[in-house]
PDB file of C-alpha atoms in Angstrom:
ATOM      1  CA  UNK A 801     159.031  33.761  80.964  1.00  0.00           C
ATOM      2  CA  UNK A 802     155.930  34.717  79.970  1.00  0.00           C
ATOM      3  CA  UNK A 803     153.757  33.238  77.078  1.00  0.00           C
ATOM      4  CA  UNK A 804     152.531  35.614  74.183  1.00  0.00           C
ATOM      5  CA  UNK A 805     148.337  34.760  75.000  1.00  0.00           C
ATOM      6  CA  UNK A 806     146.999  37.074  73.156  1.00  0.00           C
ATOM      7  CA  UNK A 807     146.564  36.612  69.049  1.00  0.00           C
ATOM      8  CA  UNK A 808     149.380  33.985  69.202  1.00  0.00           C
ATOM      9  CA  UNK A 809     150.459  32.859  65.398  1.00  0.00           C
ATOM     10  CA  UNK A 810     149.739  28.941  65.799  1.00  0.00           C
ATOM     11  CA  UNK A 811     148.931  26.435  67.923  1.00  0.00           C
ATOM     12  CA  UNK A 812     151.667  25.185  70.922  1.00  0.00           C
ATOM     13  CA  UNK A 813     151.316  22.132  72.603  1.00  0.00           C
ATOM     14  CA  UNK A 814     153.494  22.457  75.845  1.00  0.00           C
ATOM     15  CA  UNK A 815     154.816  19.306  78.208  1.00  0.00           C
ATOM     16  CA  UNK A 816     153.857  19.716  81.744  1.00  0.00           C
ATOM     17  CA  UNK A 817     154.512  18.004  84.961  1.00  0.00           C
ATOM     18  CA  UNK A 818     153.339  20.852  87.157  1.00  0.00           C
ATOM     19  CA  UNK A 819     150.777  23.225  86.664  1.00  0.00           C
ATOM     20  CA  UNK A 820     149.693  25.809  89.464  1.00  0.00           C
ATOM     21  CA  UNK A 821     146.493  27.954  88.803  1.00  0.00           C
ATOM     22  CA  UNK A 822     145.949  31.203  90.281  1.00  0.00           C
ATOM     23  CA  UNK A 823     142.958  33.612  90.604  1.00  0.00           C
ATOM     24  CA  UNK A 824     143.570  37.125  89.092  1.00  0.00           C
ATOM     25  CA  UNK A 825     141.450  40.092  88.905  1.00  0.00           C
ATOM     26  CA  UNK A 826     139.569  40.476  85.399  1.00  0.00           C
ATOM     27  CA  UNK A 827     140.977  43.486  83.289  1.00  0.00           C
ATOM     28  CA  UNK A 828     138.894  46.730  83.093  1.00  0.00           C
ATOM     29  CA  UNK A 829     136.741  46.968  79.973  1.00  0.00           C
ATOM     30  CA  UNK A 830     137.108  50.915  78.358  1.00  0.00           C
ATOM     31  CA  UNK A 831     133.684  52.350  77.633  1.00  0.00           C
ATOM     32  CA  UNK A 832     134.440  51.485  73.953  1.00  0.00           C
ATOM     33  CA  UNK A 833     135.423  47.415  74.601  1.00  0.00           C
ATOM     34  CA  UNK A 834     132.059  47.744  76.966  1.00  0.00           C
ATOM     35  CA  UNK A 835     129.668  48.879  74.247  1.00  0.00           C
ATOM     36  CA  UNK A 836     131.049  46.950  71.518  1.00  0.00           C
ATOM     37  CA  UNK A 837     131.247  43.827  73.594  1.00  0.00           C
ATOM     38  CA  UNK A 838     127.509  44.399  74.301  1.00  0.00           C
ATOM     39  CA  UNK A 839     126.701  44.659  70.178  1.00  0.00           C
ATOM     40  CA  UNK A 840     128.938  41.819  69.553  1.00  0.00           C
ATOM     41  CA  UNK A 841     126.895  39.689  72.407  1.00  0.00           C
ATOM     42  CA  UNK A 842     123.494  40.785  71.114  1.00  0.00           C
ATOM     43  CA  UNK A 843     124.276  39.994  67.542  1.00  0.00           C
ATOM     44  CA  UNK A 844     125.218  36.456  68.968  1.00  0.00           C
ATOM     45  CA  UNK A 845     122.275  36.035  70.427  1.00  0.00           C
ATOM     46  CA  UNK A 846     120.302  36.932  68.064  1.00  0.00           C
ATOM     47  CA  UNK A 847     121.641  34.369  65.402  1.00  0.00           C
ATOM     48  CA  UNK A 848     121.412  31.339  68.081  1.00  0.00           C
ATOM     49  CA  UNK A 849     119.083  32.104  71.205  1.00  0.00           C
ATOM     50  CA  UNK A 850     120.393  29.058  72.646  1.00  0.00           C
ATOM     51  CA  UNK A 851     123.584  30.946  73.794  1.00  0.00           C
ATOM     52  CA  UNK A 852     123.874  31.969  77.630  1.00  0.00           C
ATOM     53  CA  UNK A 853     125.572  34.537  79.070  1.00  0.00           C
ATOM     54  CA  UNK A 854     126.823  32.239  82.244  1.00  0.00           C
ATOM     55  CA  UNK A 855     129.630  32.392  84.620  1.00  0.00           C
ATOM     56  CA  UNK A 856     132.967  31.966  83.086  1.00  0.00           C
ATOM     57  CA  UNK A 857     137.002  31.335  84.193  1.00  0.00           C
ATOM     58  CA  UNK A 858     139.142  32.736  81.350  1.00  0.00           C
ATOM     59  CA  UNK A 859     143.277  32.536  81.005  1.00  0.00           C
ATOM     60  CA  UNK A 860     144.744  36.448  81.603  1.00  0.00           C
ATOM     61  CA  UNK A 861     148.410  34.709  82.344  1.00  0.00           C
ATOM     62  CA  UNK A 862     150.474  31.919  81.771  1.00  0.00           C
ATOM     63  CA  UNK A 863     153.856  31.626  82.807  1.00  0.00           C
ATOM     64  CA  UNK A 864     156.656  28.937  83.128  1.00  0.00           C
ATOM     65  CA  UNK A 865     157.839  27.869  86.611  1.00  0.00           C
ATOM     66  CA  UNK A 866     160.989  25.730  86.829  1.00  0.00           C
ATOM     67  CA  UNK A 867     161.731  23.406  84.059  1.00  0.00           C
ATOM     68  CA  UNK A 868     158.379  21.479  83.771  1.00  0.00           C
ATOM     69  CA  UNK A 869     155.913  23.527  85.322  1.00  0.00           C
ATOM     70  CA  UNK A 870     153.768  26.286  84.645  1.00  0.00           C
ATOM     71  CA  UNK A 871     151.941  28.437  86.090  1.00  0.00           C
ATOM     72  CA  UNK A 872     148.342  29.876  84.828  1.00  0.00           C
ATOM     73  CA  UNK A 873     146.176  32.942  85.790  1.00  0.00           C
ATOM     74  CA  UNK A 874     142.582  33.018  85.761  1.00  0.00           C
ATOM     75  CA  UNK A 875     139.392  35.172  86.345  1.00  0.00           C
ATOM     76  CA  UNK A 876     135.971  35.286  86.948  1.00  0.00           C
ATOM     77  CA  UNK A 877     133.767  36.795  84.081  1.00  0.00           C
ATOM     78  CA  UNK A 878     131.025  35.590  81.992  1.00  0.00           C
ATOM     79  CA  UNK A 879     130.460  34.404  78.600  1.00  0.00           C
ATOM     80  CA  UNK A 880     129.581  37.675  77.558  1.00  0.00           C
ATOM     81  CA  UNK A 881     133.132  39.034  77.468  1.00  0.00           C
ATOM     82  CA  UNK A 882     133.927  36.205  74.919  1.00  0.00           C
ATOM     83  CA  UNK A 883     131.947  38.718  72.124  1.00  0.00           C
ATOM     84  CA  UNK A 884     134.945  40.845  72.208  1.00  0.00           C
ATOM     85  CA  UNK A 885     137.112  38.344  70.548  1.00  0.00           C
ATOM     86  CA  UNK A 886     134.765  39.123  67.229  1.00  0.00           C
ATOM     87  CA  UNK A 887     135.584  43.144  67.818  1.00  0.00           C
ATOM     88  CA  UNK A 888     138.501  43.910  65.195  1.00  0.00           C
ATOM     89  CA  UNK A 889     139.532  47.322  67.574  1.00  0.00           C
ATOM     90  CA  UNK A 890     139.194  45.492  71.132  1.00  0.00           C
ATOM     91  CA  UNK A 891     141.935  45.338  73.646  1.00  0.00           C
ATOM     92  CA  UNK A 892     141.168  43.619  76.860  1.00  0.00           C
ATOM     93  CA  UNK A 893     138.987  40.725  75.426  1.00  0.00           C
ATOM     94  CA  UNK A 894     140.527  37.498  77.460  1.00  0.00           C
ATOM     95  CA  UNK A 895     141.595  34.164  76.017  1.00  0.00           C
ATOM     96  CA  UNK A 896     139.539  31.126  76.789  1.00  0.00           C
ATOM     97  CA  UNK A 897     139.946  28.406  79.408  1.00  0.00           C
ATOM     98  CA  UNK A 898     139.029  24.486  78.612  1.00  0.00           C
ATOM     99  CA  UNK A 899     139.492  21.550  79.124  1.00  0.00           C
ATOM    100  CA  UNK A 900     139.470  18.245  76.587  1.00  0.00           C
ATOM    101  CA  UNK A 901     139.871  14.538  76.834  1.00  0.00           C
ATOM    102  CA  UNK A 902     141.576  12.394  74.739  1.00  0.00           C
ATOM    103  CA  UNK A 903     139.136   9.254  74.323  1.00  0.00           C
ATOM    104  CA  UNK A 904     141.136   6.442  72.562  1.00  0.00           C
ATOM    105  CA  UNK A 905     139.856   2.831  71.379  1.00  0.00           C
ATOM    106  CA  UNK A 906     141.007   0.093  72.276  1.00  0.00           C
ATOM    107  CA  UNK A 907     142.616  -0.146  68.449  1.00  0.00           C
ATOM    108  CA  UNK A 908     144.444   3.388  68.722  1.00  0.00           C
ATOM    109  CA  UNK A 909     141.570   6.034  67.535  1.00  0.00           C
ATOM    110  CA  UNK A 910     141.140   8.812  68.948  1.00  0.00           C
ATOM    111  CA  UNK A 911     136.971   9.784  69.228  1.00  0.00           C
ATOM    112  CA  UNK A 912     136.332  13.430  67.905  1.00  0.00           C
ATOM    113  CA  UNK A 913     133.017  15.058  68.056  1.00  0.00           C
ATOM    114  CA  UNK A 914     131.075  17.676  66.152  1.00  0.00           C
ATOM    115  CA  UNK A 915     128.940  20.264  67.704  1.00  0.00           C
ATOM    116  CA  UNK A 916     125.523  20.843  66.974  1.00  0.00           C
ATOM    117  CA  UNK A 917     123.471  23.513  65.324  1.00  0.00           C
ATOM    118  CA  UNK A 918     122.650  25.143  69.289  1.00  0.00           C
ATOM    119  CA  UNK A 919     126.093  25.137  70.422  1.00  0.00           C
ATOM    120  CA  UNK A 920     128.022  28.034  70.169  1.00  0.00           C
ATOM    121  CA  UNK A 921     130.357  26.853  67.459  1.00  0.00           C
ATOM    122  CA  UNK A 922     127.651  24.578  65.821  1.00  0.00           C
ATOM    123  CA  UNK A 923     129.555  22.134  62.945  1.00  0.00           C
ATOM    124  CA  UNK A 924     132.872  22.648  64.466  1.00  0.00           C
ATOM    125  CA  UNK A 925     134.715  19.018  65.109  1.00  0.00           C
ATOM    126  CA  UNK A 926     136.719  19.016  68.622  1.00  0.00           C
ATOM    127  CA  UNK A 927     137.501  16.742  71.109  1.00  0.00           C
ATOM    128  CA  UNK A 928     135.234  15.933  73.915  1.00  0.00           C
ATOM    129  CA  UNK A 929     135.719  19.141  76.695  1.00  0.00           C
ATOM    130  CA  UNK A 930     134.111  22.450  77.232  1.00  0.00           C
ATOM    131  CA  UNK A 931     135.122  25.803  78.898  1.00  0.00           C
ATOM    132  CA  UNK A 932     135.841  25.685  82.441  1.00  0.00           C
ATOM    133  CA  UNK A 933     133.737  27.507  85.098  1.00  0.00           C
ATOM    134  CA  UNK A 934     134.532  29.334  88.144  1.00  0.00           C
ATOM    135  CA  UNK A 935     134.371  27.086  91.354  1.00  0.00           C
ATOM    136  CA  UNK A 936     131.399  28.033  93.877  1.00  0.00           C
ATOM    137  CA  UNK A 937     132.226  29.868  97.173  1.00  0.00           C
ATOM    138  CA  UNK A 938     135.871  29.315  98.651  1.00  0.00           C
ATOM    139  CA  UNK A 939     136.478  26.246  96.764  1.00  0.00           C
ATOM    140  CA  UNK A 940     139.643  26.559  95.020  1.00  0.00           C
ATOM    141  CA  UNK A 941     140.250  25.987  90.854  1.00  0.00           C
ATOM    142  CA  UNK A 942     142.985  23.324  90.833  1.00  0.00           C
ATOM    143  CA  UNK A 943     143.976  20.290  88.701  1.00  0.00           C
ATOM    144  CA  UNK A 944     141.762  17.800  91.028  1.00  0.00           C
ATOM    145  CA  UNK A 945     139.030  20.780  89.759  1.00  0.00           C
ATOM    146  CA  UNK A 946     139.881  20.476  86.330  1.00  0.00           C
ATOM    147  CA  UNK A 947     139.959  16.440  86.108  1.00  0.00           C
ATOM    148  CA  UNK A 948     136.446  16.870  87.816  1.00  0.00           C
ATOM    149  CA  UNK A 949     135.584  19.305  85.220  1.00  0.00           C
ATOM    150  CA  UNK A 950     136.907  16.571  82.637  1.00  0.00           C
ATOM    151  CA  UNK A 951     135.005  13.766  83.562  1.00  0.00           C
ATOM    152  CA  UNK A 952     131.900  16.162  83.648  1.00  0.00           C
ATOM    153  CA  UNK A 953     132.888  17.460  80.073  1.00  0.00           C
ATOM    154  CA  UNK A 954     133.323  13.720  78.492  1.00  0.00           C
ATOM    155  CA  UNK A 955     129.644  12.366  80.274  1.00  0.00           C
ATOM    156  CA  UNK A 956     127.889  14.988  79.115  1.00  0.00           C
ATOM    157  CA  UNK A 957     128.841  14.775  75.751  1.00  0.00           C
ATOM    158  CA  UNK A 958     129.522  11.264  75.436  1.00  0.00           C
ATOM    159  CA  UNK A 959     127.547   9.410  77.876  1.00  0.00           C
ATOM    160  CA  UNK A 960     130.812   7.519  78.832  1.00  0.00           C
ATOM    161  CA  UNK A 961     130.932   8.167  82.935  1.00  0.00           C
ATOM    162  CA  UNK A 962     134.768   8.297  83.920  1.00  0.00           C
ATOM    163  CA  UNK A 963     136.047   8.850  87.573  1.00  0.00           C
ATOM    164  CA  UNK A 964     138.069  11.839  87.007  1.00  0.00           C
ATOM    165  CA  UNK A 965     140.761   9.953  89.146  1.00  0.00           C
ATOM    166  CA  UNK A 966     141.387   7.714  86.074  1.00  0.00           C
ATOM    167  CA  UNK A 967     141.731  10.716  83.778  1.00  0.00           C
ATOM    168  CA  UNK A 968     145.388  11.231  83.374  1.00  0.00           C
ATOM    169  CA  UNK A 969     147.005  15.487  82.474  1.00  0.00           C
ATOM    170  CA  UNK A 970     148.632  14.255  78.959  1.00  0.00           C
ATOM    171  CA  UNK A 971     149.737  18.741  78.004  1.00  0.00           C
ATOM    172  CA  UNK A 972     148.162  22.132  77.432  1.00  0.00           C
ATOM    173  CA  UNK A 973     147.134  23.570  74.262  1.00  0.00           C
ATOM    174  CA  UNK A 974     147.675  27.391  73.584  1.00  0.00           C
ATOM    175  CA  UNK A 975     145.452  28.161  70.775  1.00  0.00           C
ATOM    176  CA  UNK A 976     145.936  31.048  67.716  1.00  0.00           C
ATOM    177  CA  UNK A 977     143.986  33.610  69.620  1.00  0.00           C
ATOM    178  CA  UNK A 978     144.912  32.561  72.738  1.00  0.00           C
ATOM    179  CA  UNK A 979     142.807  29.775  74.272  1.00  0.00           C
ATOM    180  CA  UNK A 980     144.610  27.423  76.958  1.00  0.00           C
ATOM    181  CA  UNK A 981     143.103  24.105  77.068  1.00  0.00           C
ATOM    182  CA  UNK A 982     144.151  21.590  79.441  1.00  0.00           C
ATOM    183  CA  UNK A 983     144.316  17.976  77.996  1.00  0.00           C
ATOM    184  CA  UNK A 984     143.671  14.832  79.970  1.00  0.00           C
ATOM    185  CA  UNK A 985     143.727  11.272  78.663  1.00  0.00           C
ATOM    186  CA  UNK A 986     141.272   8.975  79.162  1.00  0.00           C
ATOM    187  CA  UNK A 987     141.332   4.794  79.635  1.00  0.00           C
ATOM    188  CA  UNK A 988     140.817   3.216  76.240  1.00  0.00           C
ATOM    189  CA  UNK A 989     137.729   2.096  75.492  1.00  0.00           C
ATOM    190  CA  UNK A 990     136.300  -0.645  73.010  1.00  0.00           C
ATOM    191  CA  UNK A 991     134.899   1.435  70.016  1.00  0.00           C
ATOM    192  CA  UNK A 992     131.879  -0.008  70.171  1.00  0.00           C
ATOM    193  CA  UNK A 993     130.870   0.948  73.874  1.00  0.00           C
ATOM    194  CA  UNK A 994     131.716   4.619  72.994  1.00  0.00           C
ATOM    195  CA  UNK A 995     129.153   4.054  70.024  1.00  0.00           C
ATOM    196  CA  UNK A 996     126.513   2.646  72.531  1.00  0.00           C
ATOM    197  CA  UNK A 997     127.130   5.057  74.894  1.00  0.00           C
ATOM    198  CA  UNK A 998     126.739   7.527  72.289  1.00  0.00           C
ATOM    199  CA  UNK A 999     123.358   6.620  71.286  1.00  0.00           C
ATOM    200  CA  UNK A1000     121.769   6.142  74.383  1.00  0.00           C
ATOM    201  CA  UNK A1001     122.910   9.748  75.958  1.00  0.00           C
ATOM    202  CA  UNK A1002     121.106  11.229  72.068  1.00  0.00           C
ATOM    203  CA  UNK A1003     117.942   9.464  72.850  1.00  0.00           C
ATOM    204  CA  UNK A1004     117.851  10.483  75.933  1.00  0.00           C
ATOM    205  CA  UNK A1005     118.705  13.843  75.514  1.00  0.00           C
ATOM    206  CA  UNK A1006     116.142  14.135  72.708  1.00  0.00           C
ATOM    207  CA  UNK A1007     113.207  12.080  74.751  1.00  0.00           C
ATOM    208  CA  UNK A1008     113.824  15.095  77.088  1.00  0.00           C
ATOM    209  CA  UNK A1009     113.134  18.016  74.410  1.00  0.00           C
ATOM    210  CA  UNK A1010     116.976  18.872  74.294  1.00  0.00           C
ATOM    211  CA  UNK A1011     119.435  19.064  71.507  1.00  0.00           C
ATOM    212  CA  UNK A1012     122.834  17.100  72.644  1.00  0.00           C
ATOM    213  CA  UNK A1013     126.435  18.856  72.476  1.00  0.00           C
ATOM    214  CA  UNK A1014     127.413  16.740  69.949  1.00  0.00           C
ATOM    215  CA  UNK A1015     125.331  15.966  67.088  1.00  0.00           C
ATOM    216  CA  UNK A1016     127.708  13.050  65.588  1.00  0.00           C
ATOM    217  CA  UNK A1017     131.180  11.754  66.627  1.00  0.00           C
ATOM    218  CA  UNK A1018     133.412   9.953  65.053  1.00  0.00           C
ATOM    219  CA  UNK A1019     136.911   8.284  65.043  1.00  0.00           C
ATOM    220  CA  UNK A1020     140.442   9.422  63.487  1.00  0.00           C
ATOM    221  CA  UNK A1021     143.520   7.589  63.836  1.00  0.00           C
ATOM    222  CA  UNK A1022     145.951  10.475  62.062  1.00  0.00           C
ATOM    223  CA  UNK A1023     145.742  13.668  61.141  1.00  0.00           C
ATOM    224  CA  UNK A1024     145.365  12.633  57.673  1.00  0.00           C
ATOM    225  CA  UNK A1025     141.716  11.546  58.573  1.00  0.00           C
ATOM    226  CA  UNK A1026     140.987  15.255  59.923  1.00  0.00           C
ATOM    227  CA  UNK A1027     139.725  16.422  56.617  1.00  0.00           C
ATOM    228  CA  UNK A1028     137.293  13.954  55.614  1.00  0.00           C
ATOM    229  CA  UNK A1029     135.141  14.529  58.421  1.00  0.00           C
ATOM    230  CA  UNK A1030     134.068  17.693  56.427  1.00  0.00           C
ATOM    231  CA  UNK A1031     133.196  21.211  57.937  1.00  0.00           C
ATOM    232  CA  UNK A1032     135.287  23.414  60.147  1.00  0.00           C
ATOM    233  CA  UNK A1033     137.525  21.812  63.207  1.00  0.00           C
ATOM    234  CA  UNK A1034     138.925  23.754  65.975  1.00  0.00           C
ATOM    235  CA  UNK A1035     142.352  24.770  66.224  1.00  0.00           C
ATOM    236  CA  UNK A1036     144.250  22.509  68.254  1.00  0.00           C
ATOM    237  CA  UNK A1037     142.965  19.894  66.945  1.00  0.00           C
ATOM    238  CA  UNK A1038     144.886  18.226  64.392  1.00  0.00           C
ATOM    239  CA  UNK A1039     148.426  19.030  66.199  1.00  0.00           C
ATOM    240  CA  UNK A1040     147.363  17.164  69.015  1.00  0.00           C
ATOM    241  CA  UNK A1041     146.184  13.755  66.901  1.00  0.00           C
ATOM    242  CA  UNK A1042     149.597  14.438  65.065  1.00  0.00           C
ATOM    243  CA  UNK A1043     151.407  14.613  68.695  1.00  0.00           C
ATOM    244  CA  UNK A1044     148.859  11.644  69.856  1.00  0.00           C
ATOM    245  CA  UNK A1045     150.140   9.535  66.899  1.00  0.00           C
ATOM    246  CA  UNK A1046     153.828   9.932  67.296  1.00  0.00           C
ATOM    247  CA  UNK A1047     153.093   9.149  71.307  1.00  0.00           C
ATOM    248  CA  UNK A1048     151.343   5.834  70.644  1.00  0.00           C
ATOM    249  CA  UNK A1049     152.333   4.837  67.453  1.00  0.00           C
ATOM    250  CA  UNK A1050     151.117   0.881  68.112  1.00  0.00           C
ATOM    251  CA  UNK A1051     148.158   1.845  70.221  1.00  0.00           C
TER     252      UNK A1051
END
C-alpha cells in the first residue's frame, strides 16, 4: 500500500521495525513548475540571504513492506525545488526528508529547540534534526546513514556529541504536506549538561562570526507545555511529545 505523500490532512506517526530506502529518479519539472519554482526561490532569498540552494534527498515514495516495515523512495535535488511547496498551482514539488532526535532528561523532558532569525524557518520550535543530504559518490543512503546524519544533526545544534550507534529508530513522522522524518531517540541526559552544552556551542558559534541553528531551547514534558513556548512550532511536533508521553509515562 502506498502512503498519500503529497498534501496529506494531518500528521501520522507510523511504528517501524524495518525501513529500506531506495534511490529514485527526481520527477520532471513542466516549464511552468520550473519558472515559478525559480520566483518562489528568488523571493526566498531575497527575504533571508542566508538561505542556500545546496544538495538535497527528498521523499517521492513511501510504501509498506510486510507487517512492520516500510519502504521509502528518495532523490537527489537541491534546496531549490523546496520553493515549489509555496506555488498554489505546482504539481511535482517533492516532500521533504529529515531526520530528528528525541533528547530526553534524565527527569522525563523532552529538549525542543527554536530556530533562529537565519534559518530557513526562523522562530519555528522543533526538535533537534535537519533535512537529510544525498550521500557522496557510491556510498549508499541507509539507516546506519541516517543515525550518522542524527548524531551530526543533534551536535550541531546542541553541542551534545552522541555516537550515532547509541541513537536508537523510535518511528517516522509523515507531515501535512508531506514531509517524512525519521525519529531516533537519544540516551537521557542530565538537564543541566544539555544546558552547558548549549551555551558553550552559542559562544562558540558566535566567537566565530556565525549565528547558531538554534537561538534558544528549551524543555517540555507534555504537549500541554507546547504552547507556552510562544511562536509557531512545526508540525509533528506536538503528536510526537503526546506519543513520547504515553511511551514513558514515569520517565
Amino acid at each position: 500500500m502506498t502512503e498519500p505523500l503529497l498534501r496529506a490532512s494531518s500528521v501520522k506517526l507510523l511504528d517501524v521495525h524495518r525501513l529500506r530506502l531506495v534511490e529514485a529518479a527526481a520527477p520532471c519539472l513542466s516549464p511552468d513548475d520550473r519558472v515559478a519554482m525559480d520566483r518562489a526561490w528568488e523571493k526566498a532569498v531575497r527575504a533571508n540571504p542566508s538561505l542556500f540552494d545546496g544538495p538535497v534527498a527528498a521523499c517521492t515514495r513511501l510504501e509498506q513492506e510486510g507487517p512492520d516495515g516500510l519502504v521509502l523512495a528518495w532523490a537527489r535535488t537541491t534546496y531549490r525545488q523546496y520553493a515549489l511547496r509555496k506555488v498554489p498551482s505546482a504539481t511535482t514539488w517533492l516532500p521533504s526528508l529529515y531526520v530528528s532526535v528525541l533528547q530526553p532528561t534524565d527527569d522525563g523532558r523532552l529538549l525542543v529547540g527554536r530556530m533562529s532569525p537565519s534559518t530557513a524557518s526562523p522562530g519555528r520550535w522543533q526538535l533537534p534534526g535537519g533535512c537529510v543530504e544525498p550521500p557522496a559518490g557510491d556510498e549508499p543512503l541507509d539507516v546506519a546513514a541516517l543515525h550518522r546524519h542524527a548524531a551530526r544533526e543533534l551536535v550541531e545544534e546542541t553541542g551534545l556529541d552522541t555516537p550515532p550507534g547509541d541513537l536508537t529508530p523510535w518511528l517516522v513522522a509523515r507531515g501535512t504536506k508531506g514531509s517524512i522524518g525519521v525519529v531516533f531517540r537519544a540516551p537521557s541526559r542530565p538537564a543541566s549538561l544539555l544546558l552547558d552544552r548549549f551555551a558553550a556551542l552559542v559562544a562558540e558559534e558566535t566567537a566565530l562570526g556565525r549565528d547558531p541553528e538554534l537561538d534558544r531551547i528549551a524543555f517540555v514534558r507534555s504537549p500541554a507545555e507546547l504552547p507556552g513556548l510562544g511562536g509557531d512550532r512545526v508540525d509533528y511536533l506536538e503528536p510526537i511529545v503526546r506519543r513520547y508521553e504515553r511511551a514513558y509515562p514515569s520517565a
